Each structure stands twice: as C-alpha cells, then as structure tokens.
Short mmCIF file of C-alpha atoms in Angstrom, two decimals:
data_model
loop_
_atom_site.label_atom_id
_atom_site.label_comp_id
_atom_site.label_asym_id
_atom_site.label_seq_id
_atom_site.Cartn_x
_atom_site.Cartn_y
_atom_site.Cartn_z
CA MET A 1 176.68 -76.08 107.32
CA VAL A 2 179.38 -73.87 108.21
CA GLU A 3 182.78 -75.19 106.95
CA ASP A 4 184.92 -72.38 108.47
CA GLU A 5 184.24 -71.34 111.85
CA ASN A 6 184.93 -67.81 111.08
CA GLU A 7 182.55 -67.95 108.05
CA LEU A 8 178.68 -66.94 108.58
CA PRO A 9 175.93 -68.94 106.85
CA GLN A 10 174.11 -66.84 104.16
CA GLN A 11 170.77 -65.86 105.00
CA GLY A 12 167.84 -64.10 103.09
CA GLU A 13 168.31 -63.10 99.21
CA ILE A 14 171.25 -62.09 97.60
CA VAL A 15 170.83 -59.00 95.22
CA GLU A 16 173.38 -57.02 93.36
CA LEU A 17 173.06 -53.39 94.16
CA PRO A 18 172.87 -50.89 91.47
CA ASP A 19 175.64 -48.62 90.48
CA GLU A 20 173.62 -45.39 91.18
CA PRO A 21 174.39 -44.02 94.53
CA SER A 22 170.97 -42.40 94.43
CA ALA A 23 169.26 -45.63 94.40
CA VAL A 24 170.46 -46.69 98.09
CA GLU A 25 168.96 -44.76 100.89
CA ASP A 26 170.51 -45.49 104.41
CA THR A 27 168.13 -45.92 107.00
CA GLU A 28 168.36 -44.57 110.43
CA ASP A 29 168.54 -48.22 112.30
CA GLY A 30 171.68 -49.01 110.12
CA GLY A 31 169.85 -50.63 107.42
CA ALA A 32 169.19 -49.64 103.72
CA ILE A 33 166.15 -49.09 101.30
CA VAL A 34 167.76 -50.46 97.62
CA ARG A 35 165.52 -49.25 94.65
CA LEU A 36 166.10 -51.79 92.12
CA ASP A 37 165.55 -51.57 88.33
CA GLU A 38 161.66 -51.78 87.75
CA ASP A 39 162.41 -53.28 84.23
CA ALA A 40 164.29 -56.14 85.46
CA PRO A 41 162.76 -59.73 85.22
CA ARG A 42 161.87 -60.62 88.91
CA PRO A 43 163.31 -64.10 89.91
CA ALA A 44 159.58 -65.49 90.38
CA ASP A 45 158.76 -64.40 86.67
CA SER A 46 161.43 -66.43 85.02
CA GLU A 47 160.78 -70.09 83.73
CA PHE A 48 163.36 -71.60 86.25
CA TYR A 49 160.56 -71.06 88.94
CA ALA A 50 157.86 -72.38 87.01
CA ASN A 51 155.27 -74.85 88.75
CA LEU A 52 156.56 -78.13 87.68
CA ALA A 53 153.24 -79.89 89.09
CA GLU A 54 151.59 -78.09 85.82
CA THR A 55 153.67 -80.09 83.42
CA MET A 56 154.04 -83.21 85.03
CA ASP A 57 152.07 -86.45 84.03
CA GLU A 58 149.36 -87.65 86.71
CA PRO A 59 150.97 -91.09 87.73
CA ASP A 60 154.53 -89.35 88.43
CA LEU A 61 152.77 -86.39 90.77
CA LYS A 62 150.65 -89.26 92.53
CA ARG A 63 153.85 -91.48 93.00
CA ILE A 64 155.80 -88.14 94.39
CA ALA A 65 152.78 -87.29 96.62
CA SER A 66 152.74 -90.72 98.16
CA ARG A 67 156.51 -90.89 98.81
CA TYR A 68 156.39 -87.07 100.74
#
C-alpha cells in the first residue's frame, strides 16, 4: 500500500550496485547489465531461505496444509 501519492511501490529485486564502473554496462534501451561478485552468497543459498517443511513435524505440516 502506498502512503504517499508521490511515492511509487517497490517492485522487483533490490541489489547494491558494485563500486567499479566497469561492472555496470548501459544498454541501448535505457536499461543496464550489472555484473555482480560471483563469490558473494546468493540469497537462495542462505539459511534464511531454507525449506521449513523439511524441518517441521508432520502434525504441524498437516495442520497448516488443512488450514491453507
């Protein structure tokens, strides 16, 4: 929900851009290609995004499944 009329809702993924100018390449259509550090951990690789269903008890999973 947008609180300020002039504020646009955020969409997509937010990433920090690299400091090196050579890592960002402008495209003809006004976009950009950003080359990120390949050694940096990807969000999907972190424990935060782990599959909770693999660690939950079976009764809890069934209760949630029946509710939703």
